[in-house]
Coordinates of C-alpha atoms and ligand atoms in Angstrom, one line a residue:
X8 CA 76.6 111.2 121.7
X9 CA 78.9 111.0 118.5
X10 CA 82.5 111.6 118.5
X11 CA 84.2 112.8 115.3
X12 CA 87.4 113.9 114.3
X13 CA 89.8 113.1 111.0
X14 CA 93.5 113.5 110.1
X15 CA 95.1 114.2 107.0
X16 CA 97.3 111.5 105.1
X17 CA 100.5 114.0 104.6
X18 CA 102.5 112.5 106.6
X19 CA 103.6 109.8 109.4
X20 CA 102.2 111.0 112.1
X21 CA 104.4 113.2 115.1
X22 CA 104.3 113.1 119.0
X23 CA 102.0 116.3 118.8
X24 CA 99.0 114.5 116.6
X25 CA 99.9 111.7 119.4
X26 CA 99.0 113.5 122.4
X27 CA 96.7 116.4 121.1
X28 CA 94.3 114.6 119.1
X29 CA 95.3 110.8 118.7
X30 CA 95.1 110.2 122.8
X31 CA 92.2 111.9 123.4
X32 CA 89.8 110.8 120.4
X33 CA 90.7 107.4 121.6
X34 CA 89.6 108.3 125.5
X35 CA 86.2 108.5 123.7
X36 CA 85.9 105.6 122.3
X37 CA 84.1 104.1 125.8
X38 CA 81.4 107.0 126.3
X39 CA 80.9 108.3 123.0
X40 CA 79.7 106.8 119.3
X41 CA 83.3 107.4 117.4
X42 CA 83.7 108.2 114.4
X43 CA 87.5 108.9 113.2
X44 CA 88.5 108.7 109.5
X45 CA 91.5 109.6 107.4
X46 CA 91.1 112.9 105.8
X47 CA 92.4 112.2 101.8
X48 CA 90.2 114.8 100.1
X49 CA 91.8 117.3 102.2
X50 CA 95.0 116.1 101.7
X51 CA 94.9 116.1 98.1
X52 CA 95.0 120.6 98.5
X53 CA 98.8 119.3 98.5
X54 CA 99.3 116.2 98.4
X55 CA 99.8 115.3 94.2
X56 CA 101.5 111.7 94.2
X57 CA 99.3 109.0 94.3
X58 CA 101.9 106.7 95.7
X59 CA 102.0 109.0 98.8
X60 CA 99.1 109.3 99.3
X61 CA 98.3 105.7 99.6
X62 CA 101.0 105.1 101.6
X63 CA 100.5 107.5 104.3
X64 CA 96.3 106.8 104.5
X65 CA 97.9 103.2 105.4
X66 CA 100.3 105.0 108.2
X67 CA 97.5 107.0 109.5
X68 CA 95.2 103.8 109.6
X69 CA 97.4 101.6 111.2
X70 CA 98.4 104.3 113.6
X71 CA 95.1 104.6 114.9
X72 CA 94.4 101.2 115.3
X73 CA 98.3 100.2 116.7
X74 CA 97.3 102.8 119.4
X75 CA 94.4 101.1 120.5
X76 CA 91.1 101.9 118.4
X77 CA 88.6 99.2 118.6
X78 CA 87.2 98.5 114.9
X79 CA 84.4 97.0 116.6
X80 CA 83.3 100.0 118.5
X81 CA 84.5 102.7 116.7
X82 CA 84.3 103.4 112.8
X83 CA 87.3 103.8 111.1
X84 CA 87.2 104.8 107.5
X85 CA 89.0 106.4 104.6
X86 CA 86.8 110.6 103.8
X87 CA 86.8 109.7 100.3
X88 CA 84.9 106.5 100.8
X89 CA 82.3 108.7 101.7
X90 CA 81.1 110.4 98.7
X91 CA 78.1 112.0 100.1
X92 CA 80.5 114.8 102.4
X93 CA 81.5 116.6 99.1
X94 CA 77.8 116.7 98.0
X95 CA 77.4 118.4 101.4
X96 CA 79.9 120.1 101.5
X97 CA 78.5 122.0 98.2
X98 CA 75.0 122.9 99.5
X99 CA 77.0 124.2 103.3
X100 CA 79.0 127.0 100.3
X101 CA 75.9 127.2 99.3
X102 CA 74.8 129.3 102.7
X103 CA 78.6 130.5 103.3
X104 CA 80.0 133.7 103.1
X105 CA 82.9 134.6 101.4
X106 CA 84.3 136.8 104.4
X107 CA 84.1 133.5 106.7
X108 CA 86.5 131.5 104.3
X109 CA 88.5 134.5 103.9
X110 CA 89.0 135.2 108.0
X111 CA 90.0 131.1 108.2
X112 CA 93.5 131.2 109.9
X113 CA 94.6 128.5 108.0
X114 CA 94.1 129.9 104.6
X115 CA 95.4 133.1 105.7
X116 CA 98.5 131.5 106.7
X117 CA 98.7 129.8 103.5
X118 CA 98.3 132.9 101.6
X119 CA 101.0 134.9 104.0
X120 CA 103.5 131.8 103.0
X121 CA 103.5 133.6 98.9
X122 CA 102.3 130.2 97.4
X123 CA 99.9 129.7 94.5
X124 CA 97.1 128.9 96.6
X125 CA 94.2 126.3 95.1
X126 CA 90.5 126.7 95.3
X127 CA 90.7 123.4 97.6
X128 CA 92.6 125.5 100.2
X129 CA 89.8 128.1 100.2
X130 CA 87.2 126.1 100.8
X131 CA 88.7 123.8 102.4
X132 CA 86.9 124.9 105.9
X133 CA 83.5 123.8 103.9
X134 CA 84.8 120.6 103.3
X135 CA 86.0 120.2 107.1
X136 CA 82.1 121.2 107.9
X137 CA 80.5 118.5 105.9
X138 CA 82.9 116.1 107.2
X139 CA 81.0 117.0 110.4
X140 CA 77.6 117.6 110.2
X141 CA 77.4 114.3 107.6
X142 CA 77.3 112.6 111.1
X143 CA 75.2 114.0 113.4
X144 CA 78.3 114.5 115.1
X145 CA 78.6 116.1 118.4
X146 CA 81.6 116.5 119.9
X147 CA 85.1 117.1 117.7
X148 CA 88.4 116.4 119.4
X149 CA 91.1 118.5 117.8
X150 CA 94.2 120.1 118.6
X151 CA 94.0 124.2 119.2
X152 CA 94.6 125.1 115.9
X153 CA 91.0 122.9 114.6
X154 CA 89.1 124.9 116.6
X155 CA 88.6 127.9 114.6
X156 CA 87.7 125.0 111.7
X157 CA 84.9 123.5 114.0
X158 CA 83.6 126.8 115.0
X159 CA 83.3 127.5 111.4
X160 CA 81.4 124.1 111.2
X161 CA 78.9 125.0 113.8
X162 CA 78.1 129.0 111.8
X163 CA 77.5 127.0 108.8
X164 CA 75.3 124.7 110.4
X165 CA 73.1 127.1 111.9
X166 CA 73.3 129.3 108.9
X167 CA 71.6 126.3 106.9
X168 CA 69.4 125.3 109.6
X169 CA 67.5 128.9 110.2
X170 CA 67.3 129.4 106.6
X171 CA 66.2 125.9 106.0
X172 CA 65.1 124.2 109.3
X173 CA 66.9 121.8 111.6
X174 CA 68.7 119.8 109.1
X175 CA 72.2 119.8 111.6
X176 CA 73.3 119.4 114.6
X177 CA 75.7 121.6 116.2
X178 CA 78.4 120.2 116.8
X179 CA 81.5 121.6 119.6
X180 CA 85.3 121.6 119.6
X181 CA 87.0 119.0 122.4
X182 CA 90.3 120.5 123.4
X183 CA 93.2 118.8 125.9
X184 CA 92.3 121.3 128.4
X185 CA 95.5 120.6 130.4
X186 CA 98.0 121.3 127.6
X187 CA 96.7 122.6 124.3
X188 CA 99.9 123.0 121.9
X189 CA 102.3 120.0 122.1
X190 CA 105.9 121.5 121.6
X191 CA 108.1 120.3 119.3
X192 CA 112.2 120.1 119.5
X193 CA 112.6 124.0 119.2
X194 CA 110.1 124.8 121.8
X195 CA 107.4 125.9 118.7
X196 CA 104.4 124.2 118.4
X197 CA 105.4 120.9 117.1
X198 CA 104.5 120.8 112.8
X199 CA 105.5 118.4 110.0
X200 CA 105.6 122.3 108.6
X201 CA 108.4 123.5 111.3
X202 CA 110.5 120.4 110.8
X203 CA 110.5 119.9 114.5
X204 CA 108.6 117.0 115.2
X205 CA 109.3 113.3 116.4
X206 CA 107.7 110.5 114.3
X207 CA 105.5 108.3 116.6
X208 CA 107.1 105.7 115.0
X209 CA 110.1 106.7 114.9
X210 CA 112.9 103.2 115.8
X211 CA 114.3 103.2 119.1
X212 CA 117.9 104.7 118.1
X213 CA 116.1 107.5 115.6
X214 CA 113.4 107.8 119.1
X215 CA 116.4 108.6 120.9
X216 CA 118.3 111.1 118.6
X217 CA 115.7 113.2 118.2
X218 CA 115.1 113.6 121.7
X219 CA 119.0 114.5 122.1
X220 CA 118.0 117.2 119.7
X221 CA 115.9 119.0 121.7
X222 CA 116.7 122.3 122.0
X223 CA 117.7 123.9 125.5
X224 CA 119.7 126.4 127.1
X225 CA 122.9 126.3 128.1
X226 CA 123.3 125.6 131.6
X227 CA 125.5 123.1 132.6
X228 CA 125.9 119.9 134.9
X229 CA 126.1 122.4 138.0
X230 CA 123.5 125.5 137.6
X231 CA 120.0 124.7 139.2
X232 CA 117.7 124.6 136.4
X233 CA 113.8 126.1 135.7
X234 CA 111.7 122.9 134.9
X235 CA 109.1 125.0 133.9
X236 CA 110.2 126.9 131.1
X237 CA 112.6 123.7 129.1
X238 CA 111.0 122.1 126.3
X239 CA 112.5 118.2 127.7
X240 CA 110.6 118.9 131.0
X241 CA 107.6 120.1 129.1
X242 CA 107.3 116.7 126.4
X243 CA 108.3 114.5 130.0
X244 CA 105.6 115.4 131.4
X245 CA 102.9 114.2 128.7
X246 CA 104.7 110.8 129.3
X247 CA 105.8 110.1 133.0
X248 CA 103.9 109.5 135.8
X249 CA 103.4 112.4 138.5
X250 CA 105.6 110.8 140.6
X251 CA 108.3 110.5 138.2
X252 CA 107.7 114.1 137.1
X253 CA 107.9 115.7 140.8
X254 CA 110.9 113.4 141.1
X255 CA 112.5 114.9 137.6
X256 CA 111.8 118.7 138.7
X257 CA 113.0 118.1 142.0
X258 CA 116.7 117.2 140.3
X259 CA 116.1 119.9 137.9
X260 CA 115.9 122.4 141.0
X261 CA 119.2 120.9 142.4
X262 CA 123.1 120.6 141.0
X263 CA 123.9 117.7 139.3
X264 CA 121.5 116.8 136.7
X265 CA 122.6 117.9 133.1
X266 CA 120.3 118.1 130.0
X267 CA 121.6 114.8 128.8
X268 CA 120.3 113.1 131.7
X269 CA 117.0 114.5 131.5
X270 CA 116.5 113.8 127.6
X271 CA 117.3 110.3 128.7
X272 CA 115.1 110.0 130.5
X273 CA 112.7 111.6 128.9
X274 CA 113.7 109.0 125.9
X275 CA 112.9 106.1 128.2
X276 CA 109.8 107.0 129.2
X277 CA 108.8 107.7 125.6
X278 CA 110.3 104.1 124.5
X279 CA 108.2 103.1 127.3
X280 CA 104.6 104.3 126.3
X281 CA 105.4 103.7 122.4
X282 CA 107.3 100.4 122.4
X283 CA 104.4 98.1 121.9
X284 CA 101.9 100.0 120.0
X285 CA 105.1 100.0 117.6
X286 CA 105.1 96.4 117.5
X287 CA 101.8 96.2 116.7
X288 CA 102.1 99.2 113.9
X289 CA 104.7 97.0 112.2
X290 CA 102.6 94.0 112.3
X291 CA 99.4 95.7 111.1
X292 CA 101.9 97.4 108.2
X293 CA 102.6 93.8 107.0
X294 CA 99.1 93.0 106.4
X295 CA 97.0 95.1 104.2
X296 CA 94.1 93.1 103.7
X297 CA 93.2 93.3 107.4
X298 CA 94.0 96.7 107.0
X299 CA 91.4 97.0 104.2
X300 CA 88.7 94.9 105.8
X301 CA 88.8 97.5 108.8
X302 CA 88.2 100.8 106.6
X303 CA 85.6 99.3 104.6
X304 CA 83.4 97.8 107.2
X305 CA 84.0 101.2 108.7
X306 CA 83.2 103.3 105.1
X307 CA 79.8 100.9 105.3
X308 CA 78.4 102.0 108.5
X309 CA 79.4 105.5 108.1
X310 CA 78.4 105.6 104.8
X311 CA 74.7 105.3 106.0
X312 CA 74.8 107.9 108.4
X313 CA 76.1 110.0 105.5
X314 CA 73.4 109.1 103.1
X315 CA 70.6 109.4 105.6
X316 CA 71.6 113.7 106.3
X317 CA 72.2 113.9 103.0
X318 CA 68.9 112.9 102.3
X319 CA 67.5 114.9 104.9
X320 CA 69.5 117.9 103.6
X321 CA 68.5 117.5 99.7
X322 CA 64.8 117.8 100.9
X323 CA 64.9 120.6 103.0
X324 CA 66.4 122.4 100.0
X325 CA 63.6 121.2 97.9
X326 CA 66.1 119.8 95.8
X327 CA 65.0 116.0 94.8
X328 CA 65.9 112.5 96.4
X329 CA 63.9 109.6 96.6
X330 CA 62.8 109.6 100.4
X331 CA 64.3 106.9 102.4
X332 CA 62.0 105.5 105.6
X333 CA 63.8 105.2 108.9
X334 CA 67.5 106.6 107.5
X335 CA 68.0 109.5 109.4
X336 CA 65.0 111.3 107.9
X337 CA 64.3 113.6 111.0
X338 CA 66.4 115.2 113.3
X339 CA 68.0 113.4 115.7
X340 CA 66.6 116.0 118.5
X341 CA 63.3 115.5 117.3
Ligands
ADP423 P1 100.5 119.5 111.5 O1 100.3 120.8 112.3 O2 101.8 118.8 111.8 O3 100.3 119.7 110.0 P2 97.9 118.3 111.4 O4 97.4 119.6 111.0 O5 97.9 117.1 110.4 O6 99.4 118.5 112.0 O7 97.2 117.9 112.7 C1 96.3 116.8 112.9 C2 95.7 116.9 114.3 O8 96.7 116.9 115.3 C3 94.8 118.1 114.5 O9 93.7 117.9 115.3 C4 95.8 119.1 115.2 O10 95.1 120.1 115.9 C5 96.5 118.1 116.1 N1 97.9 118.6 116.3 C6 98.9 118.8 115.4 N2 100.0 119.3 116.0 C7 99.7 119.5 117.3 C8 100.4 120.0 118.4 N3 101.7 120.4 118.3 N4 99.8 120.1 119.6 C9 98.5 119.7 119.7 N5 97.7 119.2 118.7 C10 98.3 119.1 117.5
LIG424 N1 91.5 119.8 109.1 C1 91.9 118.8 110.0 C2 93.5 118.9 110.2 O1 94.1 119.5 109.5 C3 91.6 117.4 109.5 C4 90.1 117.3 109.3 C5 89.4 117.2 108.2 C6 89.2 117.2 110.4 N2 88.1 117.0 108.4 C7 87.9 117.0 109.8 C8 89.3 117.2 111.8 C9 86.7 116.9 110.5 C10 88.1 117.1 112.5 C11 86.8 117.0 111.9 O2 94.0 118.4 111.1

């Protein structure tokens, strides 16, 4: 069973990649085949400085692996060393409907926001579905707002297969089914685009004063307070254990526990969970070629999982390619 799922390069990555997508995809990495790469072509619809962009495809890959991905187990490699998705990606528009782009929630959001809007950005769901069904992939772990995306994946794969045959496999949205939008400071879905996020690797001290910027209301030291409906309680609970959290809504329920206490600690049982992996982010920072070695043993072996449904793909079409023995030339359910 392959695992996929990829992250764009447009920033360092926030608490709510963390624990919506990071987390999970990494929970995989025992029972399923992972594949997890670093989504550049689909960070270039806005992402125009070079610089950046390298720099943050380094963040993203160090990320994963500081948090515990296994480069032995599970591929980890850079979209655009992949070629063969943006071949696919044109024979998928190739059995896509306009109206299907045009419903896409992210484009629509894009277009409500009154910006100049590239072609990238419209067919940027086409792109997402190559990215996909490249690998034969089955299961996609995403955050809420992907799902749409991956559903969108799936339409296009069937779309190609009953005109063409079984070329790809349909693949299916994972979702945290405990807690599906990680909020941010004000409460809001947590976004690099809302300006309410906390950088995973955010130091200590910045760790800490953005958690004493959380948002709350304004009950003081002596009102009994709703767990349930602040936005500190909420984020503790993705990072303390169940004792600790029926310990912290207890004291919520009771006088004498004021915001500031339970940002603290809510701070220390974030410093708690990411002190480490930071340590090992820094390190991994510091030495690029190791770095570099990772993605492109990773780009090789996904490379020829790529190259093998492509081939598959081109003849089904009838368009040519030299036919390549034992590289993915029939469907994997076959
Ligand atoms: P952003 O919304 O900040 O631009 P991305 O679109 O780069 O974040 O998201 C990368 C991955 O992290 C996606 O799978 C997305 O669904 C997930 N994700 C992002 N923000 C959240 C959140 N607040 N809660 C849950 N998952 C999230
Ligand atoms: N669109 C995803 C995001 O914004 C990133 C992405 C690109 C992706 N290709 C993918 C996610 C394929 C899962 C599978 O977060």
């Amino acid at each position: 069973m392959r695992a996929l799922t990829g992250i764009k390069p447009t920033a360092m990555p926030h608490v709510g990649n963390l624990l919506g997508m990071i987390e999970p995809a990494l929970r995989l990495q025992h029972s399923h085949d992972a594949f997890y790469f670093i989504a550049d072509y689909h960070a270039l619809t806005t992402v125009h400085d070079a610089e950046r962009m390298r720099t943050y495809t380094r963040e993203v890959a160090a990320t994963w692996l500081a948090l515990g991905l296994d480069p032995a187990r599970t591929a980890l490699f850079v979209q655009s060393d992949v070629p063969e998705v943006c071949e696919i990606a044109w024979l998928l528009s190739c059995v896509t409907g306009m109206g299907l782009l045009e419903r896409a929630h992210a484009y629509k959001s894009a277009q409500g926001d009154g910006r100049e809007l590239n072609v990238g950005t419209f067919t940027y769901p086409v792109l997402m579905a190559a990215d996909i069904l490249a690998y034969d992939s089955h299961q996609v772990p995403v955050g809420k707002d992907q799902k749409q995306h991956v559903e969108m994946a799936r339409d296009m794969a069937a779309s190609f297969n009953s005109r063409f045959g079984e070329v790809f496999v349909l693949p299916e949205p994972l979702i945290r089914d405990d807690v599906a939008t990680i909020p941010g400071l004000d409460g809001r879905k947590m976004s690099k685009s809302y300006g309410n996020s906390i950088e995973v690797w955010a130091d200590a001290k910045a760790l800490r004063k953005k958690v004493m910027g959380i948002v709350t209301d304004s009950k003081g030291i002596d009102d009994v307070k709703d767990p349930d409906s602040c936005n500190v309680f909420a984020l503790y609970k993705l990072f303390a254990t169940p004792e600790e959290i029926e310990a912290l809504a207890t004291r919520y329920r009771a006088p004498g526990l004021g915001y500031g206490h339970a940002k603290q600690a809510l701070y220390e049982v974030m410093e708690r969970r990411l002190g480490a992996p930071r340590e090992r982010y820094t390190a991994l920072m510091a030495d690029p070629i190791s770095l570099e070695a990772v993605l492109e043993d990773g780009a090789a072996r996904a490379r020829q999982v790529a190259a093998g449904v492509l081939q598959r793909a081109r003849h089904a079409t009838g368009l040519r390619g030299t036919p390549r023995k034992n590289v993915g030339g029939t469907h994997p359910a076959t």
